[in-house]
XYZ file of C-alpha atoms in Angstrom:
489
model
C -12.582 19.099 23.157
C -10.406 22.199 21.795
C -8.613 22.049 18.856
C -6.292 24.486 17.087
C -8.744 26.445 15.030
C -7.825 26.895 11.287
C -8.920 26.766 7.524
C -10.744 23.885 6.964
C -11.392 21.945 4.140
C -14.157 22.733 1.383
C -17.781 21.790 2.032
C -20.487 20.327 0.379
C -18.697 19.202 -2.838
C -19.743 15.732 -3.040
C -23.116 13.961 -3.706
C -24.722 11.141 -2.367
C -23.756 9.279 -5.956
C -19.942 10.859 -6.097
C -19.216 9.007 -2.405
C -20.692 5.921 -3.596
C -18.326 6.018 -6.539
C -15.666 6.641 -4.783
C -16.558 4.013 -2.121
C -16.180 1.423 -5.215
C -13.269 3.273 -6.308
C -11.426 2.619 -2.826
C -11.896 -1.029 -2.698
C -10.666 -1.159 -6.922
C -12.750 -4.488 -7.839
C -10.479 -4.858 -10.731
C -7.156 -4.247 -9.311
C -7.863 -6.139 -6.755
C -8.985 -8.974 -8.646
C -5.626 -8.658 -10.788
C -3.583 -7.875 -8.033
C -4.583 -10.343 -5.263
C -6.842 -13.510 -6.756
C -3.298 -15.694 -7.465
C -2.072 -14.938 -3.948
C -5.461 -16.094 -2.257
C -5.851 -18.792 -4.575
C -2.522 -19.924 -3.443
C -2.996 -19.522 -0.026
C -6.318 -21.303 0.223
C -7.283 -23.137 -2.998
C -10.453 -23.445 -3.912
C -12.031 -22.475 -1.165
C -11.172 -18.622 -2.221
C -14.605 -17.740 -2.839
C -15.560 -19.245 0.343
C -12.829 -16.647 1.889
C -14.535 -13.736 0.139
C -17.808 -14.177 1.729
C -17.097 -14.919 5.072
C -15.063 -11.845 5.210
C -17.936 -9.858 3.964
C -20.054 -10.694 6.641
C -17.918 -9.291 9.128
C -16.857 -6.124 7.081
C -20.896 -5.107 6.326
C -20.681 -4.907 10.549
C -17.634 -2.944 10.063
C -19.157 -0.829 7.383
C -22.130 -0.466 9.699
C -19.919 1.079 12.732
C -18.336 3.591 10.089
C -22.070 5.107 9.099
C -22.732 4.669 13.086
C -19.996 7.078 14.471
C -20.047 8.902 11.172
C -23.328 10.164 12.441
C -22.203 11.304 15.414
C -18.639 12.761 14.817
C -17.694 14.349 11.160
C -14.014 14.308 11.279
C -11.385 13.769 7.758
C -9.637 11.654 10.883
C -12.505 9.081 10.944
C -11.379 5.906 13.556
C -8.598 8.232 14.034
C -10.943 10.624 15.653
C -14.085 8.027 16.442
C -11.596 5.282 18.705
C -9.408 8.367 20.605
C -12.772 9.654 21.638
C -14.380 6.560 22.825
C -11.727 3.913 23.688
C -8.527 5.774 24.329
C -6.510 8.040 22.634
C -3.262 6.170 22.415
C -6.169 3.718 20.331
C -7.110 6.309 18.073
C -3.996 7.479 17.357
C -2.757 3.958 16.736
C -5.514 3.662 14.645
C -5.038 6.606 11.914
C -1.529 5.737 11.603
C -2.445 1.864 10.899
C -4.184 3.808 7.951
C -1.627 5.988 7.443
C 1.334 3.142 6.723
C -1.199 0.745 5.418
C -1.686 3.306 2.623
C 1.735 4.183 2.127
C 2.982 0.536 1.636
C -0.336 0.463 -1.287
C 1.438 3.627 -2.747
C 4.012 0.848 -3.695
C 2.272 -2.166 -3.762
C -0.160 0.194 -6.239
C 1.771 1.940 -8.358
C 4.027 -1.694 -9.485
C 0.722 -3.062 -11.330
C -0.691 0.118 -12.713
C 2.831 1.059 -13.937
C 3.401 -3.181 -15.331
C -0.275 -2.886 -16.759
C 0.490 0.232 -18.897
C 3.286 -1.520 -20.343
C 1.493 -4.610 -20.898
C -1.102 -2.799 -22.953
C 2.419 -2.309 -25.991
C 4.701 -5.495 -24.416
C 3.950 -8.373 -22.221
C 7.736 -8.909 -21.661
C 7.896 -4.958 -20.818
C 5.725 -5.933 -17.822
C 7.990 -8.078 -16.017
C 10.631 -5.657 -15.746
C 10.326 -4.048 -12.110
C 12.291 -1.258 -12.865
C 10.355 0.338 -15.692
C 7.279 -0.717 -14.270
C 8.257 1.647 -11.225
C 9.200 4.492 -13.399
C 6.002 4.199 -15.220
C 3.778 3.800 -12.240
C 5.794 6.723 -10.528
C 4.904 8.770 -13.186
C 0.956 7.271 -13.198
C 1.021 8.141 -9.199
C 2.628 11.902 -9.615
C -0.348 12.631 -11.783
C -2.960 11.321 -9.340
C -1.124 13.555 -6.623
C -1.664 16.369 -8.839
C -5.745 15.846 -8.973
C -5.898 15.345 -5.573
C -3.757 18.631 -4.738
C -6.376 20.174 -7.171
C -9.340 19.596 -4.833
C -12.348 17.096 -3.966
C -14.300 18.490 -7.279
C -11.416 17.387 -9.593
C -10.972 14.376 -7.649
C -14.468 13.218 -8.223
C -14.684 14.215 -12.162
C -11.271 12.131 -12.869
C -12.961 9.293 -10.589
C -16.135 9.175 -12.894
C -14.644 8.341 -15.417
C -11.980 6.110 -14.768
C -14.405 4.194 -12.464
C -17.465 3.873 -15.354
C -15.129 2.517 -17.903
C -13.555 -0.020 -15.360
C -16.585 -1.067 -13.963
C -18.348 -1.270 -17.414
C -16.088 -3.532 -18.629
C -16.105 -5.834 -15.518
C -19.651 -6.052 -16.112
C -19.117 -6.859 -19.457
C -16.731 -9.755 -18.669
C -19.010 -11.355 -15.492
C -21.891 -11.902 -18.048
C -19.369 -13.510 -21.100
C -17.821 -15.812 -18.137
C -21.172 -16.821 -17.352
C -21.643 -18.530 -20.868
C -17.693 -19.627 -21.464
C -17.538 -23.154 -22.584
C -14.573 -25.206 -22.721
C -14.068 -24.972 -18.403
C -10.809 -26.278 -16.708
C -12.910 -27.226 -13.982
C -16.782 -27.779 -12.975
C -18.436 -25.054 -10.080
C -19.237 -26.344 -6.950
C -21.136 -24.944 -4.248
C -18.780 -26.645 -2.179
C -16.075 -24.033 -2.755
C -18.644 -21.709 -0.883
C -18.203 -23.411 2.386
C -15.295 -24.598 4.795
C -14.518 -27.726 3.173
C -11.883 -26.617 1.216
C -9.894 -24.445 3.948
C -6.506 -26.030 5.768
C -7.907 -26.292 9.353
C -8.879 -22.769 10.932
C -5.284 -21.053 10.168
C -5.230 -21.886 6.583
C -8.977 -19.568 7.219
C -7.111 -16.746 8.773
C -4.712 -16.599 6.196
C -7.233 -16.619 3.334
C -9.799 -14.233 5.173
C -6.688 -11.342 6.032
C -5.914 -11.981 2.266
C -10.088 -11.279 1.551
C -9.903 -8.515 3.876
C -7.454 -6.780 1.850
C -9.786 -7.125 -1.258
C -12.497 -4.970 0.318
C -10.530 -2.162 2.008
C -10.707 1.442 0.716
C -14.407 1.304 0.714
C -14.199 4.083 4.049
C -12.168 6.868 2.124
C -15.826 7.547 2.565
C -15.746 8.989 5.605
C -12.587 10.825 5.299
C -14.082 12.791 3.060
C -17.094 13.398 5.639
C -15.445 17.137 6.130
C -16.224 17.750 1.993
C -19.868 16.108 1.720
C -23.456 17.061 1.755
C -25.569 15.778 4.277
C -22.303 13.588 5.411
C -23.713 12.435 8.822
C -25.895 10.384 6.795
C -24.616 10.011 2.954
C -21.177 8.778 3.995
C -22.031 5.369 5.902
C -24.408 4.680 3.592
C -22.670 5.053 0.659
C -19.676 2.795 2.374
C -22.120 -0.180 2.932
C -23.498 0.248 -0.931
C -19.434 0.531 -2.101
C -19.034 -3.243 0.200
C -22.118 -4.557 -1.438
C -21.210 -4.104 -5.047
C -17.616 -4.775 -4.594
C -18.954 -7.830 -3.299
C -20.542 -9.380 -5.755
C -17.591 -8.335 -8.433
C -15.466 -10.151 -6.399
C -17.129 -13.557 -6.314
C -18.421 -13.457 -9.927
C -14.968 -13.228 -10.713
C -13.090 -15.329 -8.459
C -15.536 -18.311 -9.302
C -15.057 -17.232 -12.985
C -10.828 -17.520 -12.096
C -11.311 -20.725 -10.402
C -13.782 -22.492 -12.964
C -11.990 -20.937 -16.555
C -8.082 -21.096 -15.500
C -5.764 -24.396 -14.415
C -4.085 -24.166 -11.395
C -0.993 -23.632 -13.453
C -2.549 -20.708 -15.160
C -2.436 -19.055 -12.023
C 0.361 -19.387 -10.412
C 2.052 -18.604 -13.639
C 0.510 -14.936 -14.293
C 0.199 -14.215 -10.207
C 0.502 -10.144 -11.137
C -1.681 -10.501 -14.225
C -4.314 -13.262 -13.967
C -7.242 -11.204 -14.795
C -5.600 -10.566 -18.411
C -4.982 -14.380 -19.240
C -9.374 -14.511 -17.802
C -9.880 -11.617 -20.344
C -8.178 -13.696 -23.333
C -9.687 -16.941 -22.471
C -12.980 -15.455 -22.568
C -12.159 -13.147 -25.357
C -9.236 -13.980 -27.462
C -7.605 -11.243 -28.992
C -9.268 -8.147 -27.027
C -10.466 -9.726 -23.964
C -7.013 -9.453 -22.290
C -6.154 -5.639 -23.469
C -9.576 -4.807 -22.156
C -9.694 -6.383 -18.892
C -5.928 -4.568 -18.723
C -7.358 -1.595 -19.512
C -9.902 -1.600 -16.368
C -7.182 -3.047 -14.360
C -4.762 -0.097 -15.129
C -7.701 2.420 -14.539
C -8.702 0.607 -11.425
C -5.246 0.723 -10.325
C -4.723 4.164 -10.834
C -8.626 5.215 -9.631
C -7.640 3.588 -5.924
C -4.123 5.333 -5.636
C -6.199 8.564 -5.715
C -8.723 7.406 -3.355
C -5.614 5.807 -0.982
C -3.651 9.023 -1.183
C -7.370 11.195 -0.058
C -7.831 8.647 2.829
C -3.413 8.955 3.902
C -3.751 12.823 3.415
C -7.320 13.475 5.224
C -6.136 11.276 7.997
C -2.924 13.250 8.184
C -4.570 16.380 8.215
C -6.674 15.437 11.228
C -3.844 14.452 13.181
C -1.543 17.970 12.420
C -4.893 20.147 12.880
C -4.718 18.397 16.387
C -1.211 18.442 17.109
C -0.688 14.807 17.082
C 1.693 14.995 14.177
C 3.753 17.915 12.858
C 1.138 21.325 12.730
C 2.419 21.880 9.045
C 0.393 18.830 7.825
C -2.968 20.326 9.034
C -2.169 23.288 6.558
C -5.017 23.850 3.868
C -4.344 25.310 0.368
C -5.984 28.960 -0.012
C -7.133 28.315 -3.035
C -7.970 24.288 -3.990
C -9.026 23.692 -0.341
C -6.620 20.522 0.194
C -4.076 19.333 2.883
C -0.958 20.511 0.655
C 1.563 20.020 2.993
C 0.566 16.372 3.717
C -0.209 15.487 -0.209
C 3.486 16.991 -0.637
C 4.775 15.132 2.021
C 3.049 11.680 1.257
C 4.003 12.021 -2.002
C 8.040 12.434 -1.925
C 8.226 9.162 1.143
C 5.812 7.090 -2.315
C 8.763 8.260 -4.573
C 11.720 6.862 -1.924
C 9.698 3.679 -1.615
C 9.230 3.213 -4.847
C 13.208 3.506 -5.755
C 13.973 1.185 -2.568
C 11.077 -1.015 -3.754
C 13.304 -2.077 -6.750
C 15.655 -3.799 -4.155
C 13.030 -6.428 -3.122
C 12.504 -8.347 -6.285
C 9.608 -8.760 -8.750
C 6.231 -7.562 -9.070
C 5.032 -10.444 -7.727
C 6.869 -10.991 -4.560
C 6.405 -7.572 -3.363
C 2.698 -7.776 -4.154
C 2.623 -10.986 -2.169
C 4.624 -9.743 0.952
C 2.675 -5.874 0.995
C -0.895 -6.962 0.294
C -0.300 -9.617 4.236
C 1.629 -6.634 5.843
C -1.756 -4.053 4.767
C -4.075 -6.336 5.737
C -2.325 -6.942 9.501
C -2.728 -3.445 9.714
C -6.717 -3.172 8.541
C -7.320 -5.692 11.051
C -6.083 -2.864 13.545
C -8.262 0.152 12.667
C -10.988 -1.719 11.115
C -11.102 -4.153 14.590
C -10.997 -0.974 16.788
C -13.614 1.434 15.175
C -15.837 -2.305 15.298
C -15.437 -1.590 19.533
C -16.179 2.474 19.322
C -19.066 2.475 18.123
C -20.413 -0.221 20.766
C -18.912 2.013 23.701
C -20.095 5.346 22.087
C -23.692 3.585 21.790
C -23.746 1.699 24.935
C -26.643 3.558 26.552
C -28.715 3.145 22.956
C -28.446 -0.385 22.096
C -31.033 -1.575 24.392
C -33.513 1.042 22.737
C -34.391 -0.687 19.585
C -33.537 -3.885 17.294
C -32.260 -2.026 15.255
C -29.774 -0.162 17.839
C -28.932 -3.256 18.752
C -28.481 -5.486 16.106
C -26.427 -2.735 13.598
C -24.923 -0.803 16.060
C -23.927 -3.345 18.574
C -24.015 -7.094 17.629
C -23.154 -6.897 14.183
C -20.755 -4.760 14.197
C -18.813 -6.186 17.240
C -18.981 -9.704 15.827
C -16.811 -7.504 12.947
C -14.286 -6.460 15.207
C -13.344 -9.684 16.596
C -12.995 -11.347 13.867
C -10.342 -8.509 12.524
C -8.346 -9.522 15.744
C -9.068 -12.831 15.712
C -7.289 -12.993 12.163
C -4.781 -10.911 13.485
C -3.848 -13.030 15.470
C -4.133 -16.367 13.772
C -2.406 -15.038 10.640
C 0.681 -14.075 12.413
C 1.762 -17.652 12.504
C 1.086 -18.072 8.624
C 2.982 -15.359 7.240
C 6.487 -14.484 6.081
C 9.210 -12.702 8.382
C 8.867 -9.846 5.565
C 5.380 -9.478 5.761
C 5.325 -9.214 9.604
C 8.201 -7.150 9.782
C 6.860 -4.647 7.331
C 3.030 -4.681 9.072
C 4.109 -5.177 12.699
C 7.040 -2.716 12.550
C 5.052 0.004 10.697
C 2.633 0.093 13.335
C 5.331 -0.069 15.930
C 7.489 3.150 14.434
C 3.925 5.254 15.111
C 4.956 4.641 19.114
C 7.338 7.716 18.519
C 5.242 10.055 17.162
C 2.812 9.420 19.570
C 4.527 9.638 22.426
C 6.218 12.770 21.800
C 3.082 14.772 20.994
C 1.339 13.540 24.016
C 4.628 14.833 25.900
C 3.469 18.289 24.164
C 0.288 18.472 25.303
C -2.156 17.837 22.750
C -5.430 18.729 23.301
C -6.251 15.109 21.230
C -5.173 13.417 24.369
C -7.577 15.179 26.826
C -10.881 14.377 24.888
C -14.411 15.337 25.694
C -15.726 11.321 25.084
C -18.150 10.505 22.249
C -21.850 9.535 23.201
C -24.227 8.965 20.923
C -27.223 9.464 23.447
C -25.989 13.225 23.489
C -25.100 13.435 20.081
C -28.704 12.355 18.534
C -30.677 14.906 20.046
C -29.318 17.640 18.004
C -29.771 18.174 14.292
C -27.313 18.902 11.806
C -26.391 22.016 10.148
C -28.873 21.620 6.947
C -27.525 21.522 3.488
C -29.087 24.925 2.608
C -27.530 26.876 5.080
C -24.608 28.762 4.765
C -21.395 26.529 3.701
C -19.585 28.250 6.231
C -20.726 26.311 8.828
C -20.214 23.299 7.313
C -16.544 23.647 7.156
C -15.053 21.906 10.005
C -12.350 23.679 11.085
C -10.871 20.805 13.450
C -13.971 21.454 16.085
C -15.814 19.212 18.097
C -18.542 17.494 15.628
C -20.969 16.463 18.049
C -22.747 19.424 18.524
């Protein structure tokens, strides 16, 4: 497979520990919490926490293709890269942009909340007001596009800390819930099983709500091109991220469900973890548990804009979108042009964003549309790595079971809720996930029309790929940095 040769981006920056923070960091346990636990509780009741675990099964198989083909191929592309090579390229490319809009829409669906959360921390009433939220989180989301211009070491250093404080208090919050008397409601291991779901679409619905929780966890492996030991570290440290997020996520939906009324809820749909903080904690609880929010909020709009502008700086190093985006700063080692460009079509959205209506209603309509769209990529990387295995799986349990069964099983279920959600959700919400993926047709079609190398590729097999070592971390860097060459050496 040829690709235009270039300057690539910096290697060996991150740590085993850094991609596991920033695995966390993608999937935001506390914005999501904030942002998302009144719209599944709405859709699906109590059985919410029910919704959360049955999606995790599926995305640990998910997880488990990632760390699969991210032995095999290190590419900033990632199922961009990993589904052209082994299903077709039309798939792959249809699978980075799914990514690509998916994290475009957050940059809006993102930025409301950490920009309403600032203000909430002086005002509660400032928080309701859309447009000042926007300013403020437009403001919140230039600075994050500033660390991320300034290079994967930055990147990680602002993520420490943001992410230790936010999880730190989370942790701090799951143990007080634990002993909170004075309950709106009794627990009941009921509420982990299907009782409580509407028949098997009211199940979609709340599982591509659930699937939404957990994304982000990959920016992982777009940052395979800037990581030590990457053919191993990154797909482990995405399976750790979907572990911890995990248990943050039922801790606190229980504590949601058991603490607040139903009318609590619906009520404070953008803000519910703050009325949980002051019911556990009157007085500081709610600041606090804003504070982590904000700082979750504003951790996973850096990690969304690394996954947008790694993705878009596999496809212009291969000619699949505009060459200028594949263009690496001389200095910080980043995709400039793409971290530009993503960066001014945010700031549009977030002015035509205002026309739409509250924080809460765009929330409700994005958060479907992006998780139609991580159905897509996350259901067809589930299928590469079973046809870039295929002559492995029969080799060992393990083969077969992680990088087979498992992860298959993963895959259709992401199309199986696909499908079964489409009949659940708003006009909006389809328009806005369905069309997004649709408007990538262009692109793609006109730089096959050109020629690009991307759609000739030399297929990914792990039974080739396995019998040759990687480049060892103490060798020289240089050969580390992947300037847009085949990976599978």
């Amino acid at each position: 497979m040829s690709y235009s040769r270039g300057r690539g981006l910096q290697a060996n920056v991150l740590s085993t520990f850094d991609t596991v923070v920033m695995a966390v960091a993608g999937s935001a346990p506390a914005y999501s919490l904030a942002a998302t636990t009144a719209v599944l509780v709405g859709a699906v009741g109590l059985a919410s926490p029910a919704a959360l675990l049955y999606c995790a099964i599926p995305m640990l198989g998910i997880a488990l293709a990632f760390s699969y083909l991210g032995r095999i191929d290190v590419n900033a592309g990632a199922s961009y890269s990993w589904v052209g090579r082994t299903l077709h390229p039309f798939l792959g490319f249809i699978s980075g942009w799914a990514l690509v809009i998916s994290a475009t829409i957050f940059m809006v669906a993102g930025s409301l909340p950490a920009g309403s959360m600032t203000l909430a921390l002086f005002d509660d009433n400032l928080a309701d007001n859309t447009a000042l939220s926007t300013v403020v989180g437009a403001a919140w989301f230039l600075v994050m596009l500033g660390v991320v211009l300034g290079g994967a070491r930055l990147t990680v250093r602002a993520q420490l800390i943001m992410s230790g404080v936010e999880l730190a208090v989370l942790a701090l919050f799951a143990v007080l819930a634990f002993f909170h008397t004075g309950n709106a409601r009794a627990f009941d291991w009921s509420w982990l099983g299907f009782s409580h779901f509407d028949g098997m679409a009211g199940f979609a619905s709340g599982a591509l709500i659930a699937a939404f929780y957990y994304w982000g966890w990959d920016v992982t492996s777009n940052l395979s091109e800037e990581t030590r030991n990457s053919r191993r570290t990154t797909g482990l440290a995405g399976l750790i991220g979907v572990g911890i997020v995990f248990l943050l996520f039922e801790v606190f939906t229980i504590a949601v469900n058991v603490i607040l009324s139903s009318k609590q809820i619906e009520e404070n749909d953008a803000n519910v973890l703050a009325v949980l903080g002051e019911e556990i904690w009157p007085g500081w609880g709610g600041k606090l548990l804003i504070v982590a929010v904000m700082l979750s909020t504003i951790a996973t709009l850096e990690t969304t804009l690394i996954q947008v502008t790694r993705s878009l700086f596999a496809m212009g190093r291969d000619r699949t979108m505009p060459a200028a985006l594949g263009r690496v700063h001389r200095r910080w080692n980043t995709p400039w042009v793409a971290i530009v460009v993503v960066g001014a079509v945010a700031l549009l959205m977030f002015i035509a964003s205002n026309a739409l209506g509250s924080v809460g209603d765009i929330l409700s309509d994005a958060i479907s549309a992006i998780g139609l769209q991580i159905a897509v990529y996350y259901g067809l990387a589930g299928l590469a790595v079973v046809v870039a295995y295929r002559k492995m799986l029969l080799k060992s349990a393990a083969n077969f079971l992680f990088g087979g069964l498992w992860p298959l099983c993963g895959a259709l279920f992401m199309f199986w809720v696909f499908v079964e959600s489409l009949g659940e959700l708003s006009g909006a919400a389809i328009s806005i996930g369905i069309g997004g993926l649709a408007v990538g047709l262009v692109p793609m079609l006109w730089y096959w029309r050109q020629g690009s190398d991307y759609y000739r590729p030399a297929k990914l097999d792990a039974s080739r790929a396995v019998e040759t070592d990687y480049v060892p971390d103490e060798q020289d860097a240089r050969a580390r940095v992947h300037e847009g060459l085949s990976t599978d050496f």
